[in-house]
PDB file of C-alpha atoms in Angstrom:
ATOM      1  CA  MET A   1     109.051  36.043  55.801  1.00  0.00           C
ATOM      2  CA  LYS A   2     112.188  35.619  56.960  1.00  0.00           C
ATOM      3  CA  THR A   3     111.648  37.694  60.597  1.00  0.00           C
ATOM      4  CA  ILE A   4     115.100  39.411  62.601  1.00  0.00           C
ATOM      5  CA  ARG A   5     115.478  38.979  66.312  1.00  0.00           C
ATOM      6  CA  LEU A   6     118.157  39.738  68.372  1.00  0.00           C
ATOM      7  CA  PRO A   7     120.524  37.152  70.678  1.00  0.00           C
ATOM      8  CA  LEU A   8     120.116  37.750  74.600  1.00  0.00           C
ATOM      9  CA  THR A   9     122.925  38.608  75.356  1.00  0.00           C
ATOM     10  CA  GLN A  10     123.434  41.537  72.775  1.00  0.00           C
ATOM     11  CA  MET A  11     120.332  42.936  73.155  1.00  0.00           C
ATOM     12  CA  PHE A  12     121.752  42.755  77.011  1.00  0.00           C
ATOM     13  CA  ARG A  13     125.008  44.171  76.164  1.00  0.00           C
ATOM     14  CA  GLN A  14     122.712  47.216  74.209  1.00  0.00           C
ATOM     15  CA  HIS A  15     120.320  48.171  76.886  1.00  0.00           C
ATOM     16  CA  THR A  16     123.360  48.129  78.728  1.00  0.00           C
ATOM     17  CA  MET A  17     125.054  50.231  77.440  1.00  0.00           C
ATOM     18  CA  MET A  18     122.243  52.976  77.208  1.00  0.00           C
ATOM     19  CA  LEU A  19     121.227  52.919  80.456  1.00  0.00           C
ATOM     20  CA  LEU A  20     124.514  53.798  81.770  1.00  0.00           C
ATOM     21  CA  PHE A  21     124.813  56.360  79.484  1.00  0.00           C
ATOM     22  CA  THR A  22     121.570  57.516  80.843  1.00  0.00           C
ATOM     23  CA  ALA A  23     122.280  57.638  84.108  1.00  0.00           C
ATOM     24  CA  PHE A  24     125.625  59.424  83.495  1.00  0.00           C
ATOM     25  CA  CYS A  25     122.919  62.940  82.125  1.00  0.00           C
ATOM     26  CA  PHE A  26     120.924  62.694  85.289  1.00  0.00           C
ATOM     27  CA  GLY A  27     124.110  61.981  87.358  1.00  0.00           C
ATOM     28  CA  MET A  28     125.307  65.255  85.764  1.00  0.00           C
ATOM     29  CA  LEU A  29     122.056  66.914  85.643  1.00  0.00           C
ATOM     30  CA  MET A  30     121.654  66.419  89.208  1.00  0.00           C
ATOM     31  CA  VAL A  31     125.627  67.775  89.989  1.00  0.00           C
ATOM     32  CA  ARG A  32     123.684  70.332  88.532  1.00  0.00           C
ATOM     33  CA  ALA A  33     120.539  70.977  90.426  1.00  0.00           C
ATOM     34  CA  THR A  34     122.670  70.759  93.642  1.00  0.00           C
ATOM     35  CA  PHE A  35     124.996  73.149  93.540  1.00  0.00           C
ATOM     36  CA  THR A  36     122.994  76.220  91.473  1.00  0.00           C
ATOM     37  CA  HIS A  37     119.470  74.966  93.765  1.00  0.00           C
ATOM     38  CA  SER A  38     118.214  75.478  90.021  1.00  0.00           C
ATOM     39  CA  LEU A  39     116.271  73.374  87.552  1.00  0.00           C
ATOM     40  CA  PHE A  40     116.377  75.065  85.317  1.00  0.00           C
ATOM     41  CA  TYR A  41     118.155  72.238  82.627  1.00  0.00           C
ATOM     42  CA  PHE A  42     115.313  69.441  83.594  1.00  0.00           C
ATOM     43  CA  PHE A  43     113.711  69.845  80.394  1.00  0.00           C
ATOM     44  CA  LEU A  44     116.168  67.188  79.449  1.00  0.00           C
ATOM     45  CA  VAL A  45     115.289  64.427  81.135  1.00  0.00           C
ATOM     46  CA  TRP A  46     111.564  65.686  78.860  1.00  0.00           C
ATOM     47  CA  ASN A  47     113.506  65.843  75.794  1.00  0.00           C
ATOM     48  CA  LEU A  48     115.550  62.272  76.597  1.00  0.00           C
ATOM     49  CA  PHE A  49     112.854  60.409  77.092  1.00  0.00           C
ATOM     50  CA  LEU A  50     111.298  61.229  73.616  1.00  0.00           C
ATOM     51  CA  ALA A  51     115.048  60.333  72.407  1.00  0.00           C
ATOM     52  CA  TRP A  52     114.429  56.613  74.095  1.00  0.00           C
ATOM     53  CA  THR A  53     111.115  55.842  71.948  1.00  0.00           C
ATOM     54  CA  PRO A  54     112.585  55.131  68.848  1.00  0.00           C
ATOM     55  CA  PHE A  55     114.877  52.530  69.987  1.00  0.00           C
ATOM     56  CA  ALA A  56     112.141  51.361  72.487  1.00  0.00           C
ATOM     57  CA  ILE A  57     109.858  51.179  69.083  1.00  0.00           C
ATOM     58  CA  THR A  58     112.450  48.759  67.369  1.00  0.00           C
ATOM     59  CA  THR A  59     113.334  46.604  70.459  1.00  0.00           C
ATOM     60  CA  ILE A  60     109.811  46.037  71.069  1.00  0.00           C
ATOM     61  CA  MET A  61     109.790  45.506  67.210  1.00  0.00           C
ATOM     62  CA  LEU A  62     112.151  42.403  67.137  1.00  0.00           C
ATOM     63  CA  ASP A  63     111.613  41.134  70.806  1.00  0.00           C
ATOM     64  CA  ARG A  64     107.664  40.615  69.439  1.00  0.00           C
ATOM     65  CA  VAL A  65     108.369  38.753  66.161  1.00  0.00           C
ATOM     66  CA  GLU A  66     104.960  38.900  65.208  1.00  0.00           C
ATOM     67  CA  ILE A  67     104.960  42.724  65.187  1.00  0.00           C
ATOM     68  CA  GLN A  68     107.550  41.754  62.154  1.00  0.00           C
ATOM     69  CA  ARG A  69     104.992  39.390  60.451  1.00  0.00           C
ATOM     70  CA  LYS A  70     102.360  40.823  60.419  1.00  0.00           C
ATOM     71  CA  ALA A  71     101.549  44.156  58.162  1.00  0.00           C
ATOM     72  CA  ILE A  72      98.423  45.483  59.730  1.00  0.00           C
ATOM     73  CA  LEU A  73     100.992  45.357  62.768  1.00  0.00           C
ATOM     74  CA  PHE A  74     104.584  46.100  61.453  1.00  0.00           C
ATOM     75  CA  TYR A  75     103.477  49.594  59.296  1.00  0.00           C
ATOM     76  CA  PRO A  76     101.928  51.379  61.726  1.00  0.00           C
ATOM     77  CA  ALA A  77     104.634  50.709  64.392  1.00  0.00           C
ATOM     78  CA  CYS A  78     107.209  51.709  61.449  1.00  0.00           C
ATOM     79  CA  PHE A  79     104.948  55.097  60.402  1.00  0.00           C
ATOM     80  CA  ALA A  80     105.236  55.617  64.474  1.00  0.00           C
ATOM     81  CA  TRP A  81     109.010  55.196  64.610  1.00  0.00           C
ATOM     82  CA  LEU A  82     109.887  57.267  61.710  1.00  0.00           C
ATOM     83  CA  LEU A  83     107.193  60.251  63.627  1.00  0.00           C
ATOM     84  CA  LEU A  84     109.398  60.048  67.130  1.00  0.00           C
ATOM     85  CA  LEU A  85     112.836  59.435  65.348  1.00  0.00           C
ATOM     86  CA  PRO A  86     113.613  63.115  65.242  1.00  0.00           C
ATOM     87  CA  ASN A  87     113.890  63.504  68.984  1.00  0.00           C
ATOM     88  CA  ALA A  88     116.679  61.158  68.372  1.00  0.00           C
ATOM     89  CA  PRO A  89     119.211  64.763  66.988  1.00  0.00           C
ATOM     90  CA  TYR A  90     117.037  67.048  68.349  1.00  0.00           C
ATOM     91  CA  LEU A  91     118.767  67.125  71.566  1.00  0.00           C
ATOM     92  CA  ILE A  92     121.554  68.836  69.658  1.00  0.00           C
ATOM     93  CA  THR A  93     119.680  71.747  69.466  1.00  0.00           C
ATOM     94  CA  ASP A  94     119.446  72.284  72.800  1.00  0.00           C
ATOM     95  CA  PHE A  95     122.760  73.897  72.904  1.00  0.00           C
ATOM     96  CA  VAL A  96     121.063  77.313  72.032  1.00  0.00           C
ATOM     97  CA  HIS A  97     120.063  77.797  75.849  1.00  0.00           C
ATOM     98  CA  LEU A  98     123.800  77.430  76.902  1.00  0.00           C
ATOM     99  CA  GLY A  99     124.474  80.597  78.877  1.00  0.00           C
ATOM    100  CA  GLN A 100     121.453  81.267  79.342  1.00  0.00           C
ATOM    101  CA  ARG A 101     121.702  80.466  83.693  1.00  0.00           C
ATOM    102  CA  PRO A 102     125.717  80.870  83.858  1.00  0.00           C
ATOM    103  CA  ASN A 103     125.381  79.707  87.542  1.00  0.00           C
ATOM    104  CA  MET A 104     127.780  76.537  86.597  1.00  0.00           C
ATOM    105  CA  PRO A 105     131.279  77.339  84.661  1.00  0.00           C
ATOM    106  CA  VAL A 106     130.541  77.081  81.279  1.00  0.00           C
ATOM    107  CA  TRP A 107     132.935  73.492  80.300  1.00  0.00           C
ATOM    108  CA  PHE A 108     130.354  71.750  82.620  1.00  0.00           C
ATOM    109  CA  ASP A 109     126.773  73.462  80.837  1.00  0.00           C
ATOM    110  CA  VAL A 110     129.175  72.005  77.722  1.00  0.00           C
ATOM    111  CA  LEU A 111     129.636  68.749  78.984  1.00  0.00           C
ATOM    112  CA  LEU A 112     126.231  68.701  79.894  1.00  0.00           C
ATOM    113  CA  LEU A 113     124.527  69.082  76.710  1.00  0.00           C
ATOM    114  CA  ILE A 114     126.857  66.798  74.882  1.00  0.00           C
ATOM    115  CA  SER A 115     126.360  63.357  77.260  1.00  0.00           C
ATOM    116  CA  PHE A 116     122.310  64.013  77.214  1.00  0.00           C
ATOM    117  CA  SER A 117     123.519  64.779  72.607  1.00  0.00           C
ATOM    118  CA  ILE A 118     125.712  61.626  72.333  1.00  0.00           C
ATOM    119  CA  THR A 119     123.311  59.533  74.182  1.00  0.00           C
ATOM    120  CA  GLY A 120     119.857  60.831  71.775  1.00  0.00           C
ATOM    121  CA  LEU A 121     122.248  59.878  68.756  1.00  0.00           C
ATOM    122  CA  LEU A 122     123.615  56.427  70.096  1.00  0.00           C
ATOM    123  CA  LEU A 123     119.637  55.905  70.703  1.00  0.00           C
ATOM    124  CA  GLY A 124     118.728  57.092  67.534  1.00  0.00           C
ATOM    125  CA  LEU A 125     121.587  55.209  65.655  1.00  0.00           C
ATOM    126  CA  ALA A 126     121.189  51.684  66.966  1.00  0.00           C
ATOM    127  CA  SER A 127     117.436  52.001  66.652  1.00  0.00           C
ATOM    128  CA  MET A 128     118.458  53.187  62.624  1.00  0.00           C
ATOM    129  CA  LYS A 129     120.284  49.449  62.217  1.00  0.00           C
ATOM    130  CA  ALA A 130     117.384  48.052  63.927  1.00  0.00           C
ATOM    131  CA  MET A 131     115.124  48.435  61.341  1.00  0.00           C
ATOM    132  CA  HIS A 132     117.878  48.671  58.290  1.00  0.00           C
ATOM    133  CA  ARG A 133     117.472  44.715  59.180  1.00  0.00           C
ATOM    134  CA  MET A 134     113.884  44.128  59.719  1.00  0.00           C
ATOM    135  CA  LEU A 135     113.628  46.260  56.389  1.00  0.00           C
ATOM    136  CA  SER A 136     116.575  43.482  54.867  1.00  0.00           C
ATOM    137  CA  ALA A 137     114.630  40.661  55.732  1.00  0.00           C
ATOM    138  CA  ARG A 138     111.478  41.737  54.919  1.00  0.00           C
ATOM    139  CA  PHE A 139     112.243  44.021  51.435  1.00  0.00           C
ATOM    140  CA  ALA A 140     116.163  44.255  50.529  1.00  0.00           C
ATOM    141  CA  THR A 141     118.256  45.433  51.474  1.00  0.00           C
ATOM    142  CA  SER A 142     118.787  48.217  48.548  1.00  0.00           C
ATOM    143  CA  PHE A 143     115.314  49.137  50.073  1.00  0.00           C
ATOM    144  CA  ALA A 144     116.613  49.130  53.770  1.00  0.00           C
ATOM    145  CA  ASN A 145     119.557  51.712  52.575  1.00  0.00           C
ATOM    146  CA  THR A 146     117.112  54.087  50.703  1.00  0.00           C
ATOM    147  CA  ALA A 147     114.550  53.427  53.243  1.00  0.00           C
ATOM    148  CA  MET A 148     116.932  54.917  55.335  1.00  0.00           C
ATOM    149  CA  THR A 149     118.352  57.011  53.909  1.00  0.00           C
ATOM    150  CA  LEU A 150     115.170  59.078  53.361  1.00  0.00           C
ATOM    151  CA  ALA A 151     114.516  59.123  56.874  1.00  0.00           C
ATOM    152  CA  CYS A 152     117.800  60.029  58.324  1.00  0.00           C
ATOM    153  CA  PHE A 153     116.642  63.586  56.129  1.00  0.00           C
ATOM    154  CA  LEU A 154     113.242  63.777  57.093  1.00  0.00           C
ATOM    155  CA  SER A 155     115.056  63.184  60.401  1.00  0.00           C
ATOM    156  CA  GLY A 156     116.278  65.982  59.861  1.00  0.00           C
ATOM    157  CA  PHE A 157     113.618  68.058  58.655  1.00  0.00           C
ATOM    158  CA  GLY A 158     111.474  67.286  61.996  1.00  0.00           C
ATOM    159  CA  VAL A 159     114.044  68.923  64.110  1.00  0.00           C
ATOM    160  CA  TYR A 160     114.195  72.027  62.327  1.00  0.00           C
ATOM    161  CA  LEU A 161     109.783  71.544  63.432  1.00  0.00           C
ATOM    162  CA  GLY A 162     110.112  70.715  66.437  1.00  0.00           C
ATOM    163  CA  ARG A 163     112.865  73.702  67.128  1.00  0.00           C
ATOM    164  CA  GLU A 164     111.521  76.291  64.857  1.00  0.00           C
ATOM    165  CA  LEU A 165     108.110  75.831  64.518  1.00  0.00           C
ATOM    166  CA  ARG A 166     107.617  74.575  67.657  1.00  0.00           C
ATOM    167  CA  TYR A 167     105.460  71.081  66.716  1.00  0.00           C
ATOM    168  CA  ASN A 168     105.896  67.771  68.280  1.00  0.00           C
ATOM    169  CA  SER A 169     105.933  64.351  66.882  1.00  0.00           C
ATOM    170  CA  TRP A 170     102.046  63.838  67.487  1.00  0.00           C
ATOM    171  CA  ASP A 171     100.438  67.289  65.947  1.00  0.00           C
ATOM    172  CA  VAL A 172     100.561  64.362  63.204  1.00  0.00           C
ATOM    173  CA  LEU A 173      98.056  63.130  65.163  1.00  0.00           C
ATOM    174  CA  HIS A 174      96.164  66.572  66.567  1.00  0.00           C
ATOM    175  CA  SER A 175      97.131  69.019  64.322  1.00  0.00           C
ATOM    176  CA  PRO A 176      97.555  67.719  60.779  1.00  0.00           C
ATOM    177  CA  PHE A 177      96.159  70.363  58.921  1.00  0.00           C
ATOM    178  CA  ALA A 178      98.096  73.272  61.007  1.00  0.00           C
ATOM    179  CA  LEU A 179     101.198  70.615  60.284  1.00  0.00           C
ATOM    180  CA  LEU A 180     101.094  70.587  56.454  1.00  0.00           C
ATOM    181  CA  GLY A 181     100.240  73.821  56.018  1.00  0.00           C
ATOM    182  CA  ASP A 182     103.463  75.151  58.353  1.00  0.00           C
ATOM    183  CA  THR A 183     105.424  72.537  56.161  1.00  0.00           C
ATOM    184  CA  VAL A 184     104.546  73.613  53.167  1.00  0.00           C
ATOM    185  CA  MET A 185     104.937  76.936  53.388  1.00  0.00           C
ATOM    186  CA  SER A 186     108.159  77.111  55.574  1.00  0.00           C
ATOM    187  CA  LEU A 187     110.125  75.219  52.692  1.00  0.00           C
ATOM    188  CA  VAL A 188     108.287  77.459  49.431  1.00  0.00           C
ATOM    189  CA  SER A 189     108.305  80.547  51.898  1.00  0.00           C
ATOM    190  CA  ALA A 190     111.247  83.471  50.936  1.00  0.00           C
ATOM    191  CA  ASP A 191     111.548  84.197  55.174  1.00  0.00           C
ATOM    192  CA  THR A 192     111.996  80.234  56.278  1.00  0.00           C
ATOM    193  CA  TYR A 193     112.986  78.714  53.627  1.00  0.00           C
ATOM    194  CA  ARG A 194     116.977  78.870  53.645  1.00  0.00           C
ATOM    195  CA  THR A 195     116.429  77.841  57.092  1.00  0.00           C
ATOM    196  CA  ALA A 196     113.932  74.759  57.099  1.00  0.00           C
ATOM    197  CA  TRP A 197     115.991  73.263  54.270  1.00  0.00           C
ATOM    198  CA  GLY A 198     119.882  73.867  56.052  1.00  0.00           C
ATOM    199  CA  ILE A 199     118.437  72.753  59.486  1.00  0.00           C
ATOM    200  CA  THR A 200     116.578  69.698  56.496  1.00  0.00           C
ATOM    201  CA  LEU A 201     120.096  68.728  54.932  1.00  0.00           C
ATOM    202  CA  GLY A 202     122.230  69.804  57.741  1.00  0.00           C
ATOM    203  CA  PHE A 203     120.632  67.407  61.042  1.00  0.00           C
ATOM    204  CA  GLY A 204     119.666  65.060  57.902  1.00  0.00           C
ATOM    205  CA  THR A 205     123.737  64.664  56.586  1.00  0.00           C
ATOM    206  CA  LEU A 206     125.268  64.169  59.898  1.00  0.00           C
ATOM    207  CA  MET A 207     122.590  61.300  60.861  1.00  0.00           C
ATOM    208  CA  TYR A 208     123.006  59.954  57.021  1.00  0.00           C
ATOM    209  CA  LEU A 209     127.037  59.985  57.822  1.00  0.00           C
ATOM    210  CA  LEU A 210     126.889  59.434  61.986  1.00  0.00           C
ATOM    211  CA  TYR A 211     124.518  56.115  61.127  1.00  0.00           C
ATOM    212  CA  LEU A 212     127.471  54.786  57.722  1.00  0.00           C
ATOM    213  CA  ILE A 213     129.968  54.894  60.354  1.00  0.00           C
ATOM    214  CA  SER A 214     127.797  53.494  62.967  1.00  0.00           C
ATOM    215  CA  ARG A 215     126.582  50.208  60.320  1.00  0.00           C
ATOM    216  CA  ASN A 216     131.008  50.089  58.830  1.00  0.00           C
ATOM    217  CA  ILE A 217     131.530  49.243  62.632  1.00  0.00           C
ATOM    218  CA  SER A 218     129.087  46.711  63.810  1.00  0.00           C
ATOM    219  CA  ILE A 219     130.171  44.661  59.986  1.00  0.00           C
ATOM    220  CA  GLN A 220     133.354  45.183  60.362  1.00  0.00           C
ATOM    221  CA  LYS A 221     132.981  43.467  63.916  1.00  0.00           C
ATOM    222  CA  ASN A 222     130.859  40.558  62.083  1.00  0.00           C
ATOM    223  CA  LEU A 223     133.364  39.923  59.970  1.00  0.00           C
TER     224      LEU A 223
END
């Protein structure tokens, strides 16, 4: 079976850029904490850490080809990646906190939240491109395309579960029956279905379009 492995130079360049974005985010956060003597936005550190997790999984999968070869390792890794992927776009929803602690100019907090959101999206898109390559090698490009489309909209629904119902990725293992019940009810209940479908389709479409643009740029670079 064909396996995928990124050249060390490409992997180093990609990781360096992600770390630079992360460092900028932390720098902005420290500036805000220094001037306001408040740790209010420090929850962004945890959210950004979670956004790193799908990227970390695909990085490990690319680095250790035995995970790609062995189905007993490959499928659980893909499942874990899918569960954690919504953490990447979830950072966008942290804009709900804008203006709650107006100790800094609004433009600074907007820049802070944008920086964390963009970093999360870049991590998610990079992991999606890596997963697409591995799925294409194992199955076919058409299957990988379909899987990525589905992953985008599942991520959109994951954002809804996290922001509106306050579930975490690991609740699939910790509270599977409660999660399943709330999932079904949120999609059909008259009180929640508009929000559930709206966030799912809205964030799913955004992720899909960003992914298409990102892939198209990568393809053009390889031509």
